[in-house]
Amino acid sequence: MAQPIIDIQSITKRFGDLTVLDNLSFQVQPGEKLALIGPSGSGKTTILRILMTLETLTSGHILIEGEQLWHMEKGGELVDADEAHLHKMREKIGMVFQHFNLFPHKTVLENITLAPRLTLGVPAREAEQRAMELLDMVGLADKKDDKPASLSGGQKQRVAIARALALEPKIMLFDEVTSALDPELVDEVLSVMRQLGEETDMTMLLVTHEMGFARDFADRVLFFDHGHIIESGPPEQIFTNPEEERTQSFLRKVLSAGKRKAEKQAAVL
Amino acid sequence: MEWDWQFVIESLPTLWQGVVVTIQATALGSVLALTVGLFLAIMCRSPNWFISQCSKWFIEFVRGTPLLVQLYFLFYILPDVGILLSPLVAGVIGLGLHYGTYTAEVYRAGIDNIPKGQWEAAKAVNLTKSQTWKEIIIPQAIPPMIPALANYIIAMFKETPLLSAITVLELMNQARSLSNFHYRYLEPMTMVGVFFLLISIPSVIFLRRLEQRYARPHH
């Protein structure tokens, strides 16, 4: 197999006495679409946050394209990464958040062009052109001069996806990107992600509660519980034939909850 | 005791000189207070323990001592260690540092009000620390703080008579020397009061407007 784009080597994350990730290791191949599922508090979001350098590691190592993320070499020894190293490594990684986190004082277009101009030094005209292509792709070209506050949740999330894509990361992290949306707005965001998955060879990690989407979209599914990977495999296997009792009971719960929700909606309609 | 219009008219040029100095001191003091406050607020958040602790103690120290005492130190005691300041410069530094510790608190609260997600989004799009402050945090934090900052500037303006204690020839000092010279306190002191009212009342109305305008900027 080729060199993994992400190589997580026995990482542990503690918040005080609470161990969120417990000596966890896994690898992601370039271009792979990975879905991380599991009950809340199982540590799956924390992995994305550590990869985006929003959260520090307690111990362990992460390699991105063979290069240390949280460490660097200094005088032949591996030391904690400094801000310059983290800045360089972040170029490879983009993230879309559950609560969008758009910049409310900037227009849609400025939200997308800001970082390419400042961090990559792309000239303003070029950055705008690229931003318009991305807005076209997510179907929001007509909103370019609007402020985020005037957009629906689904529109905000599509702008947030465009903002992350503008930096052309090799790895995209999607952290429960549809969890804060009204049910009728979920599909417009998922279809943008589906399109991305088909048209690009970006590596994508998503934490999601949309089991149906995870099943269609992912090449591989990791099931987490209490900071451990309980089971991993292709979606057909995890969703139809899970080996572990914990995976089975989790899927029973979310699938029946999903069914109830769908029935309720159907009843309303 | 009778109101003497003739004396009022004769006093006007002298009082006017004082008005100009009072306005100068307020304007310069405000600029200093707004700048010092911002830097103190940012320094208080420094990951460097020494810097953040020093700024916090500086704020406590300056707030815990009277402005008048600070002015005396700046003007009468610093020359003993070789630092000679003109009265107005000493006065502006005193006002700026003193009120800077109050505006620092306003900035702190305003910065704390920026959701954590904004810092995280800035990091996720790989902005540097200074780009994050300049492009994301400060532009969002400032508008809601404007009424509170303006409030401190008005308060500072009303405290400028304290500068007369360090021989700044601002309005109060001019009025006092007129009074002492002519043995008439009624007209000069009344005019000082009227002047402060004339500025304060429109300022308060202006402040109400600011509050309405900036209460909720993005909603």
GROMACS .gro file of C-alpha atoms in nm:
model
  488
    1MET     CA    1   0.000   0.000   0.000
    2ALA     CA    2   0.106   0.358  -0.063
    3GLN     CA    3   0.224   0.582   0.219
    4PRO     CA    4  -0.079   0.673   0.429
    5ILE     CA    5  -0.177   1.040   0.413
    6ILE     CA    6  -0.270   1.027   0.781
    7ASP     CA    7  -0.090   0.796   1.019
    8ILE     CA    8  -0.216   0.811   1.375
    9GLN     CA    9   0.022   0.636   1.611
   10SER     CA   10  -0.101   0.550   1.960
   11ILE     CA   11  -0.247   0.887   2.049
   12THR     CA   12  -0.400   0.956   2.385
   13LYS     CA   13  -0.603   1.262   2.480
   14ARG     CA   14  -0.706   1.344   2.833
   15PHE     CA   15  -0.912   1.635   2.961
   16GLY     CA   16  -0.818   1.635   3.329
   17ASP     CA   17  -0.913   1.290   3.459
   18LEU     CA   18  -1.123   1.207   3.156
   19THR     CA   19  -0.955   0.996   2.887
   20VAL     CA   20  -1.120   1.085   2.558
   21LEU     CA   21  -0.886   0.895   2.325
   22ASP     CA   22  -0.708   0.594   2.463
   23ASN     CA   23  -0.391   0.483   2.283
   24LEU     CA   24  -0.557   0.503   1.944
   25SER     CA   25  -0.396   0.412   1.611
   26PHE     CA   26  -0.525   0.405   1.256
   27GLN     CA   27  -0.421   0.505   0.907
   28VAL     CA   28  -0.597   0.680   0.622
   29GLN     CA   29  -0.496   0.630   0.259
   30PRO     CA   30  -0.481   0.921   0.014
   31GLY     CA   31  -0.823   0.987  -0.138
   32GLU     CA   32  -1.000   0.768   0.114
   33LYS     CA   33  -1.342   0.872   0.244
   34LEU     CA   34  -1.364   0.774   0.607
   35ALA     CA   35  -1.674   0.793   0.825
   36LEU     CA   36  -1.632   0.807   1.202
   37ILE     CA   37  -1.943   0.698   1.386
   38GLY     CA   38  -2.027   0.622   1.745
   39PRO     CA   39  -2.217   0.752   2.048
   40SER     CA   40  -2.155   1.111   2.157
   41GLY     CA   41  -1.856   1.142   2.385
   42SER     CA   42  -1.683   0.853   2.211
   43GLY     CA   43  -1.395   1.077   2.098
   44LYS     CA   44  -1.462   1.097   1.725
   45THR     CA   45  -1.491   1.476   1.711
   46THR     CA   46  -1.178   1.508   1.925
   47ILE     CA   47  -0.979   1.326   1.656
   48LEU     CA   48  -1.082   1.582   1.396
   49ARG     CA   49  -1.004   1.867   1.635
   50ILE     CA   50  -0.658   1.725   1.704
   51LEU     CA   51  -0.593   1.689   1.331
   52MET     CA   52  -0.696   2.053   1.279
   53THR     CA   53  -0.463   2.146   1.569
   54LEU     CA   54  -0.751   2.294   1.768
   55GLU     CA   55  -0.681   2.049   2.049
   56THR     CA   56  -0.340   1.931   2.168
   57LEU     CA   57  -0.228   1.571   2.212
   58THR     CA   58  -0.158   1.423   2.552
   59SER     CA   59   0.073   1.163   2.397
   60GLY     CA   60   0.143   0.981   2.072
   61HIS     CA   61   0.229   1.094   1.722
   62ILE     CA   62   0.047   1.187   1.405
   63LEU     CA   63   0.210   1.182   1.061
   64ILE     CA   64   0.061   1.375   0.770
   65GLU     CA   65   0.217   1.259   0.442
   66GLY     CA   66   0.499   1.117   0.647
   67GLU     CA   67   0.562   1.443   0.832
   68GLN     CA   68   0.506   1.493   1.204
   69LEU     CA   69   0.200   1.709   1.278
   70TRP     CA   70   0.239   1.785   1.647
   71HIS     CA   71   0.617   1.738   1.664
   72MET     CA   72   0.923   1.853   1.479
   73GLU     CA   73   1.288   1.764   1.464
   74LYS     CA   74   1.532   1.985   1.641
   75GLY     CA   75   1.895   1.888   1.683
   76GLY     CA   76   1.818   1.526   1.597
   77GLU     CA   77   1.544   1.505   1.856
   78LEU     CA   78   1.167   1.511   1.829
   79VAL     CA   79   1.025   1.811   2.016
   80ASP     CA   80   0.680   1.970   2.038
   81ALA     CA   81   0.593   2.161   1.722
   82ASP     CA   82   0.615   2.539   1.733
   83GLU     CA   83   0.358   2.773   1.581
   84ALA     CA   84   0.553   2.803   1.252
   85HIS     CA   85   0.553   2.427   1.205
   86LEU     CA   86   0.182   2.398   1.286
   87HIS     CA   87   0.111   2.682   1.043
   88LYS     CA   88   0.292   2.495   0.766
   89MET     CA   89   0.114   2.167   0.844
   90ARG     CA   90  -0.232   2.330   0.855
   91GLU     CA   91  -0.197   2.413   0.486
   92LYS     CA   92  -0.277   2.051   0.410
   93ILE     CA   93  -0.591   2.036   0.621
   94GLY     CA   94  -0.931   2.207   0.607
   95MET     CA   95  -1.230   2.176   0.835
   96VAL     CA   96  -1.605   2.234   0.825
   97PHE     CA   97  -1.773   2.281   1.161
   98GLN     CA   98  -2.107   2.181   1.304
   99HIS     CA   99  -2.197   2.544   1.373
  100PHE     CA  100  -2.053   2.683   1.048
  101ASN     CA  101  -1.836   2.948   1.222
  102LEU     CA  102  -1.854   3.183   0.925
  103PHE     CA  103  -1.714   3.531   0.984
  104PRO     CA  104  -2.034   3.732   1.042
  105HIS     CA  105  -1.882   4.074   0.969
  106LYS     CA  106  -1.766   3.971   0.622
  107THR     CA  107  -1.967   3.901   0.309
  108VAL     CA  108  -1.999   3.552   0.167
  109LEU     CA  109  -1.735   3.631  -0.093
  110GLU     CA  110  -1.497   3.782   0.164
  111ASN     CA  111  -1.540   3.477   0.386
  112ILE     CA  112  -1.401   3.268   0.103
  113THR     CA  113  -1.129   3.500  -0.031
  114LEU     CA  114  -0.987   3.617   0.303
  115ALA     CA  115  -0.766   3.320   0.383
  116PRO     CA  116  -0.629   3.255   0.031
  117ARG     CA  117  -0.530   3.622   0.009
  118LEU     CA  118  -0.371   3.636   0.353
  119THR     CA  119  -0.218   3.293   0.393
  120LEU     CA  120  -0.134   3.193   0.035
  121GLY     CA  121  -0.080   3.545  -0.102
  122VAL     CA  122  -0.326   3.491  -0.388
  123PRO     CA  123  -0.401   3.826  -0.560
  124ALA     CA  124  -0.748   3.965  -0.486
  125ARG     CA  125  -0.884   3.925  -0.841
  126GLU     CA  126  -0.770   3.567  -0.869
  127ALA     CA  127  -0.903   3.482  -0.522
  128GLU     CA  128  -1.243   3.625  -0.618
  129GLN     CA  129  -1.252   3.430  -0.943
  130ARG     CA  130  -1.176   3.109  -0.762
  131ALA     CA  131  -1.432   3.193  -0.492
  132MET     CA  132  -1.700   3.248  -0.757
  133GLU     CA  133  -1.625   2.908  -0.910
  134LEU     CA  134  -1.666   2.752  -0.567
  135LEU     CA  135  -1.987   2.945  -0.501
  136ASP     CA  136  -2.118   2.821  -0.835
  137MET     CA  137  -2.035   2.470  -0.734
  138VAL     CA  138  -2.228   2.498  -0.406
  139GLY     CA  139  -2.509   2.683  -0.585
  140LEU     CA  140  -2.477   3.018  -0.405
  141ALA     CA  141  -2.322   3.252  -0.661
  142ASP     CA  142  -2.612   3.496  -0.620
  143LYS     CA  143  -2.540   3.531  -0.246
  144LYS     CA  144  -2.184   3.654  -0.283
  145ASP     CA  145  -2.250   4.001  -0.139
  146ASP     CA  146  -2.478   3.887   0.143
  147LYS     CA  147  -2.375   3.866   0.506
  148PRO     CA  148  -2.391   3.520   0.662
  149ALA     CA  149  -2.672   3.628   0.899
  150SER     CA  150  -2.914   3.649   0.605
  151LEU     CA  151  -2.849   3.289   0.493
  152SER     CA  152  -3.027   2.971   0.598
  153GLY     CA  153  -2.833   2.707   0.789
  154GLY     CA  154  -2.789   2.495   0.480
  155GLN     CA  155  -2.661   2.792   0.281
  156LYS     CA  156  -2.421   2.885   0.562
  157GLN     CA  157  -2.280   2.536   0.566
  158ARG     CA  158  -2.233   2.536   0.188
  159VAL     CA  159  -2.042   2.866   0.215
  160ALA     CA  160  -1.833   2.713   0.492
  161ILE     CA  161  -1.749   2.420   0.263
  162ALA     CA  162  -1.649   2.664  -0.013
  163ARG     CA  163  -1.435   2.859   0.236
  164ALA     CA  164  -1.245   2.545   0.334
  165LEU     CA  165  -1.205   2.433  -0.029
  166ALA     CA  166  -1.062   2.770  -0.134
  167LEU     CA  167  -0.737   2.679   0.040
  168GLU     CA  168  -0.718   2.354  -0.159
  169PRO     CA  169  -0.643   2.126   0.134
  170LYS     CA  170  -0.548   1.765   0.075
  171ILE     CA  171  -0.750   1.654   0.373
  172MET     CA  172  -1.099   1.779   0.459
  173LEU     CA  173  -1.254   1.724   0.800
  174PHE     CA  174  -1.632   1.740   0.835
  175ASP     CA  175  -1.745   1.762   1.197
  176GLU     CA  176  -2.117   1.678   1.223
  177VAL     CA  177  -2.182   1.929   0.949
  178THR     CA  178  -2.555   1.858   0.926
  179SER     CA  179  -2.631   1.819   1.298
  180ALA     CA  180  -2.727   2.183   1.350
  181LEU     CA  181  -2.950   2.198   1.042
  182ASP     CA  182  -3.326   2.172   1.013
  183PRO     CA  183  -3.410   1.834   0.858
  184GLU     CA  184  -3.524   1.983   0.527
  185LEU     CA  185  -3.186   2.154   0.481
  186VAL     CA  186  -2.970   1.847   0.536
  187ASP     CA  187  -2.990   1.718   0.179
  188GLU     CA  188  -2.855   2.030   0.009
  189VAL     CA  189  -2.538   2.003   0.219
  190LEU     CA  190  -2.502   1.629   0.174
  191SER     CA  191  -2.540   1.658  -0.203
  192VAL     CA  192  -2.254   1.911  -0.215
  193MET     CA  193  -2.041   1.667  -0.016
  194ARG     CA  194  -2.141   1.379  -0.241
  195GLN     CA  195  -2.040   1.582  -0.544
  196LEU     CA  196  -1.706   1.663  -0.381
  197GLY     CA  197  -1.648   1.299  -0.310
  198GLU     CA  198  -1.712   1.209  -0.673
  199GLU     CA  199  -1.524   1.493  -0.840
  200THR     CA  200  -1.212   1.526  -0.626
  201ASP     CA  201  -0.952   1.293  -0.489
  202MET     CA  202  -0.939   1.476  -0.158
  203THR     CA  203  -0.908   1.267   0.154
  204MET     CA  204  -1.221   1.321   0.360
  205LEU     CA  205  -1.292   1.235   0.722
  206LEU     CA  206  -1.641   1.284   0.844
  207VAL     CA  207  -1.795   1.255   1.184
  208THR     CA  208  -2.164   1.207   1.129
  209HIS     CA  209  -2.493   1.083   1.267
  210GLU     CA  210  -2.637   1.049   0.915
  211MET     CA  211  -2.598   0.673   0.889
  212GLY     CA  212  -2.755   0.656   0.544
  213PHE     CA  213  -2.509   0.908   0.409
  214ALA     CA  214  -2.212   0.744   0.577
  215ARG     CA  215  -2.314   0.417   0.416
  216ASP     CA  216  -2.334   0.561   0.063
  217PHE     CA  217  -2.039   0.789   0.088
  218ALA     CA  218  -1.764   0.628   0.288
  219ASP     CA  219  -1.506   0.379   0.169
  220ARG     CA  220  -1.453   0.273   0.527
  221VAL     CA  221  -1.635   0.321   0.855
  222LEU     CA  222  -1.478   0.337   1.200
  223PHE     CA  223  -1.704   0.273   1.497
  224PHE     CA  224  -1.586   0.444   1.815
  225ASP     CA  225  -1.679   0.397   2.175
  226HIS     CA  226  -1.508   0.541   2.483
  227GLY     CA  227  -1.199   0.650   2.293
  228HIS     CA  228  -1.139   0.314   2.125
  229ILE     CA  229  -1.205   0.188   1.774
  230ILE     CA  230  -1.441  -0.100   1.836
  231GLU     CA  231  -1.480  -0.204   1.476
  232SER     CA  232  -1.377  -0.088   1.134
  233GLY     CA  233  -1.452  -0.200   0.782
  234PRO     CA  234  -1.638  -0.122   0.461
  235PRO     CA  235  -1.984   0.028   0.516
  236GLU     CA  236  -2.174  -0.282   0.397
  237GLN     CA  237  -2.004  -0.488   0.660
  238ILE     CA  238  -2.044  -0.241   0.947
  239PHE     CA  239  -2.405  -0.156   0.873
  240THR     CA  240  -2.540  -0.496   0.772
  241ASN     CA  241  -2.320  -0.739   0.952
  242PRO     CA  242  -2.142  -0.581   1.248
  243GLU     CA  243  -1.936  -0.825   1.447
  244GLU     CA  244  -1.922  -0.644   1.779
  245GLU     CA  245  -2.210  -0.635   2.022
  246ARG     CA  246  -2.153  -0.264   2.094
  247THR     CA  247  -2.171  -0.174   1.725
  248GLN     CA  248  -2.492  -0.374   1.690
  249SER     CA  249  -2.662  -0.206   1.983
  250PHE     CA  250  -2.550   0.142   1.873
  251LEU     CA  251  -2.681   0.089   1.521
  252ARG     CA  252  -3.010  -0.053   1.650
  253LYS     CA  253  -3.058   0.261   1.857
  254VAL     CA  254  -2.972   0.520   1.591
  255LEU     CA  255  -3.153   0.339   1.312
  256SER     CA  256  -3.475   0.304   1.511
  257ALA     CA  257  -3.445   0.669   1.623
  258GLY     CA  258  -3.400   0.767   1.258
  259LYS     CA  259  -3.704   0.562   1.160
  260ARG     CA  260  -3.916   0.727   1.431
  261LYS     CA  261  -3.804   1.068   1.309
  262ALA     CA  262  -3.892   0.979   0.950
  263GLU     CA  263  -4.232   0.844   1.057
  264LYS     CA  264  -4.302   1.160   1.255
  265GLN     CA  265  -4.215   1.372   0.951
  266ALA     CA  266  -4.429   1.156   0.728
  267ALA     CA  267  -4.717   1.192   0.976
  268VAL     CA  268  -4.679   1.571   0.972
  269LEU     CA  269  -4.684   1.577   0.594
  270MET     CA  270  -2.420   8.861   4.555
  271GLU     CA  271  -2.512   8.985   4.213
  272TRP     CA  272  -2.441   8.841   3.868
  273ASP     CA  273  -2.198   9.069   3.683
  274TRP     CA  274  -2.235   9.037   3.305
  275GLN     CA  275  -1.950   9.278   3.245
  276PHE     CA  276  -1.715   9.044   3.436
  277VAL     CA  277  -1.847   8.746   3.239
  278ILE     CA  278  -1.763   8.910   2.909
  279GLU     CA  279  -1.419   9.015   3.028
  280SER     CA  280  -1.349   8.660   3.146
  281LEU     CA  281  -1.448   8.489   2.824
  282PRO     CA  282  -1.111   8.505   2.638
  283THR     CA  283  -0.924   8.359   2.937
  284LEU     CA  284  -1.186   8.090   2.993
  285TRP     CA  285  -1.178   8.006   2.623
  286GLN     CA  286  -0.804   7.934   2.648
  287GLY     CA  287  -0.892   7.690   2.925
  288VAL     CA  288  -1.164   7.528   2.714
  289VAL     CA  289  -0.914   7.460   2.439
  290VAL     CA  290  -0.672   7.292   2.680
  291THR     CA  291  -0.953   7.088   2.839
  292ILE     CA  292  -1.057   6.960   2.496
  293GLN     CA  293  -0.696   6.887   2.402
  294ALA     CA  294  -0.639   6.692   2.721
  295THR     CA  295  -0.960   6.492   2.669
  296ALA     CA  296  -0.885   6.416   2.305
  297LEU     CA  297  -0.524   6.310   2.363
  298GLY     CA  298  -0.617   6.126   2.683
  299SER     CA  299  -0.887   5.934   2.497
  300VAL     CA  300  -0.656   5.823   2.219
  301LEU     CA  301  -0.407   5.704   2.478
  302ALA     CA  302  -0.671   5.534   2.694
  303LEU     CA  303  -0.822   5.351   2.396
  304THR     CA  304  -0.481   5.231   2.275
  305VAL     CA  305  -0.339   5.140   2.615
  306GLY     CA  306  -0.660   4.955   2.703
  307LEU     CA  307  -0.648   4.744   2.388
  308PHE     CA  308  -0.287   4.646   2.444
  309LEU     CA  309  -0.348   4.570   2.811
  310ALA     CA  310  -0.645   4.351   2.717
  311ILE     CA  311  -0.442   4.159   2.459
  312MET     CA  312  -0.148   4.125   2.699
  313CYS     CA  313  -0.380   3.990   2.971
  314ARG     CA  314  -0.463   3.704   2.732
  315SER     CA  315  -0.101   3.626   2.652
  316PRO     CA  316  -0.004   3.260   2.687
  317ASN     CA  317   0.316   3.394   2.848
  318TRP     CA  318   0.239   3.378   3.220
  319PHE     CA  319   0.475   3.663   3.307
  320ILE     CA  320   0.320   3.906   3.057
  321SER     CA  321  -0.038   3.825   3.149
  322GLN     CA  322   0.029   3.849   3.524
  323CYS     CA  323   0.218   4.176   3.491
  324SER     CA  324  -0.064   4.334   3.294
  325LYS     CA  325  -0.322   4.216   3.542
  326TRP     CA  326  -0.126   4.357   3.836
  327PHE     CA  327  -0.065   4.682   3.653
  328ILE     CA  328  -0.440   4.720   3.601
  329GLU     CA  329  -0.516   4.646   3.968
  330PHE     CA  330  -0.245   4.885   4.082
  331VAL     CA  331  -0.358   5.178   3.866
  332ARG     CA  332  -0.726   5.128   3.947
  333GLY     CA  333  -0.654   5.089   4.314
  334THR     CA  334  -0.491   5.431   4.347
  335PRO     CA  335  -0.652   5.774   4.297
  336LEU     CA  336  -0.594   5.957   3.971
  337LEU     CA  337  -0.488   6.267   4.165
  338VAL     CA  338  -0.208   6.074   4.336
  339GLN     CA  339  -0.094   5.935   4.002
  340LEU     CA  340  -0.086   6.286   3.855
  341TYR     CA  341   0.130   6.406   4.145
  342PHE     CA  342   0.372   6.120   4.088
  343LEU     CA  343   0.394   6.189   3.715
  344PHE     CA  344   0.447   6.561   3.753
  345TYR     CA  345   0.618   6.623   4.088
  346ILE     CA  346   0.801   6.297   4.164
  347LEU     CA  347   0.923   6.168   3.826
  348PRO     CA  348   1.152   6.475   3.786
  349ASP     CA  349   1.344   6.343   4.091
  350VAL     CA  350   1.451   6.044   3.882
  351GLY     CA  351   1.526   6.263   3.584
  352ILE     CA  352   1.199   6.236   3.392
  353LEU     CA  353   1.065   6.583   3.328
  354LEU     CA  354   0.720   6.612   3.174
  355SER     CA  355   0.533   6.927   3.079
  356PRO     CA  356   0.207   6.967   3.275
  357LEU     CA  357  -0.013   6.880   2.978
  358VAL     CA  358   0.195   6.574   2.881
  359ALA     CA  359   0.194   6.448   3.241
  360GLY     CA  360  -0.181   6.510   3.254
  361VAL     CA  361  -0.252   6.325   2.930
  362ILE     CA  362  -0.037   6.029   3.037
  363GLY     CA  363  -0.214   6.022   3.374
  364LEU     CA  364  -0.560   6.029   3.218
  365GLY     CA  365  -0.463   5.782   2.944
  366LEU     CA  366  -0.310   5.523   3.177
  367HIS     CA  367  -0.583   5.557   3.436
  368TYR     CA  368  -0.871   5.526   3.194
  369GLY     CA  369  -0.674   5.273   2.987
  370THR     CA  370  -0.714   5.027   3.274
  371TYR     CA  371  -1.091   5.078   3.257
  372THR     CA  372  -1.116   5.050   2.879
  373ALA     CA  373  -0.901   4.735   2.908
  374GLU     CA  374  -1.189   4.579   3.101
  375VAL     CA  375  -1.434   4.680   2.827
  376TYR     CA  376  -1.208   4.530   2.561
  377ARG     CA  377  -1.162   4.216   2.768
  378ALA     CA  378  -1.537   4.162   2.798
  379GLY     CA  379  -1.586   4.239   2.430
  380ILE     CA  380  -1.315   3.997   2.324
  381ASP     CA  381  -1.448   3.726   2.558
  382ASN     CA  382  -1.786   3.765   2.389
  383ILE     CA  383  -1.646   3.651   2.056
  384PRO     CA  384  -1.751   3.286   2.024
  385LYS     CA  385  -1.476   3.026   2.047
  386GLY     CA  386  -1.581   2.906   1.701
  387GLN     CA  387  -1.446   3.226   1.545
  388TRP     CA  388  -1.097   3.158   1.682
  389GLU     CA  389  -1.122   2.800   1.564
  390ALA     CA  390  -1.242   2.893   1.216
  391ALA     CA  391  -0.956   3.141   1.187
  392LYS     CA  392  -0.713   2.867   1.281
  393ALA     CA  393  -0.876   2.620   1.041
  394VAL     CA  394  -0.821   2.862   0.751
  395ASN     CA  395  -0.465   2.902   0.878
  396LEU     CA  396  -0.465   3.271   0.967
  397THR     CA  397  -0.174   3.375   1.188
  398LYS     CA  398  -0.235   3.510   1.539
  399SER     CA  399  -0.201   3.872   1.429
  400GLN     CA  400  -0.421   3.821   1.121
  401THR     CA  401  -0.682   3.662   1.345
  402TRP     CA  402  -0.681   3.962   1.580
  403LYS     CA  403  -0.684   4.216   1.300
  404GLU     CA  404  -0.932   4.054   1.059
  405ILE     CA  405  -1.161   3.847   1.277
  406ILE     CA  406  -1.159   3.935   1.645
  407ILE     CA  407  -1.116   4.313   1.671
  408PRO     CA  408  -1.361   4.408   1.392
  409GLN     CA  409  -1.630   4.200   1.562
  410ALA     CA  410  -1.545   4.293   1.919
  411ILE     CA  411  -1.527   4.671   1.880
  412PRO     CA  412  -1.878   4.776   1.768
  413PRO     CA  413  -2.062   4.637   2.073
  414MET     CA  414  -1.805   4.806   2.300
  415ILE     CA  415  -1.842   5.152   2.154
  416PRO     CA  416  -2.109   5.273   2.401
  417ALA     CA  417  -1.908   5.157   2.703
  418LEU     CA  418  -1.589   5.313   2.566
  419ALA     CA  419  -1.768   5.641   2.493
  420ASN     CA  420  -1.902   5.637   2.847
  421TYR     CA  421  -1.548   5.628   2.987
  422ILE     CA  422  -1.441   5.911   2.759
  423ILE     CA  423  -1.723   6.128   2.891
  424ALA     CA  424  -1.624   6.035   3.247
  425MET     CA  425  -1.265   6.125   3.168
  426PHE     CA  426  -1.372   6.459   3.027
  427LYS     CA  427  -1.546   6.546   3.352
  428GLU     CA  428  -1.231   6.457   3.547
  429THR     CA  429  -1.003   6.692   3.355
  430PRO     CA  430  -1.034   6.962   3.627
  431LEU     CA  431  -0.805   6.737   3.833
  432LEU     CA  432  -0.526   6.842   3.597
  433SER     CA  433  -0.536   7.189   3.753
  434ALA     CA  434  -0.357   7.027   4.049
  435ILE     CA  435  -0.050   6.980   3.831
  436THR     CA  436  -0.065   7.334   3.689
  437VAL     CA  437  -0.226   7.247   3.355
  438LEU     CA  438  -0.401   7.565   3.243
  439GLU     CA  439  -0.727   7.395   3.159
  440LEU     CA  440  -1.068   7.550   3.213
  441MET     CA  441  -1.089   7.495   3.589
  442ASN     CA  442  -0.745   7.640   3.649
  443GLN     CA  443  -0.819   7.948   3.437
  444ALA     CA  444  -1.148   7.999   3.621
  445ARG     CA  445  -0.977   7.968   3.956
  446SER     CA  446  -0.708   8.218   3.875
  447LEU     CA  447  -0.973   8.466   3.752
  448SER     CA  448  -1.167   8.413   4.072
  449ASN     CA  449  -0.867   8.455   4.294
  450PHE     CA  450  -0.760   8.767   4.112
  451HIS     CA  451  -1.101   8.941   4.116
  452TYR     CA  452  -1.237   8.786   4.435
  453ARG     CA  453  -1.546   8.674   4.246
  454TYR     CA  454  -1.620   8.302   4.232
  455LEU     CA  455  -1.981   8.307   4.118
  456GLU     CA  456  -1.938   8.386   3.748
  457PRO     CA  457  -1.623   8.182   3.664
  458MET     CA  458  -1.739   7.868   3.848
  459THR     CA  459  -2.087   7.894   3.701
  460MET     CA  460  -1.938   7.922   3.355
  461VAL     CA  461  -1.721   7.614   3.414
  462GLY     CA  462  -2.029   7.421   3.521
  463VAL     CA  463  -2.227   7.546   3.222
  464PHE     CA  464  -1.949   7.449   2.983
  465PHE     CA  465  -1.932   7.093   3.117
  466LEU     CA  466  -2.311   7.066   3.097
  467LEU     CA  467  -2.312   7.195   2.741
  468ILE     CA  468  -2.077   6.917   2.639
  469SER     CA  469  -2.208   6.643   2.868
  470ILE     CA  470  -2.576   6.662   2.778
  471PRO     CA  471  -2.529   6.623   2.400
  472SER     CA  472  -2.272   6.352   2.474
  473VAL     CA  473  -2.525   6.155   2.673
  474ILE     CA  474  -2.779   6.186   2.390
  475PHE     CA  475  -2.510   6.079   2.145
  476LEU     CA  476  -2.428   5.785   2.370
  477ARG     CA  477  -2.793   5.667   2.369
  478ARG     CA  478  -2.783   5.670   1.991
  479LEU     CA  479  -2.462   5.468   1.991
  480GLU     CA  480  -2.618   5.217   2.226
  481GLN     CA  481  -2.918   5.172   1.998
  482ARG     CA  482  -2.703   5.142   1.691
  483TYR     CA  483  -2.441   4.902   1.821
  484ALA     CA  484  -2.637   4.697   2.069
  485ARG     CA  485  -2.664   4.396   1.833
  486PRO     CA  486  -2.449   4.449   1.528
  487HIS     CA  487  -2.504   4.136   1.321
  488HIS     CA  488  -2.868   4.062   1.389
   0.00000   0.00000   0.00000
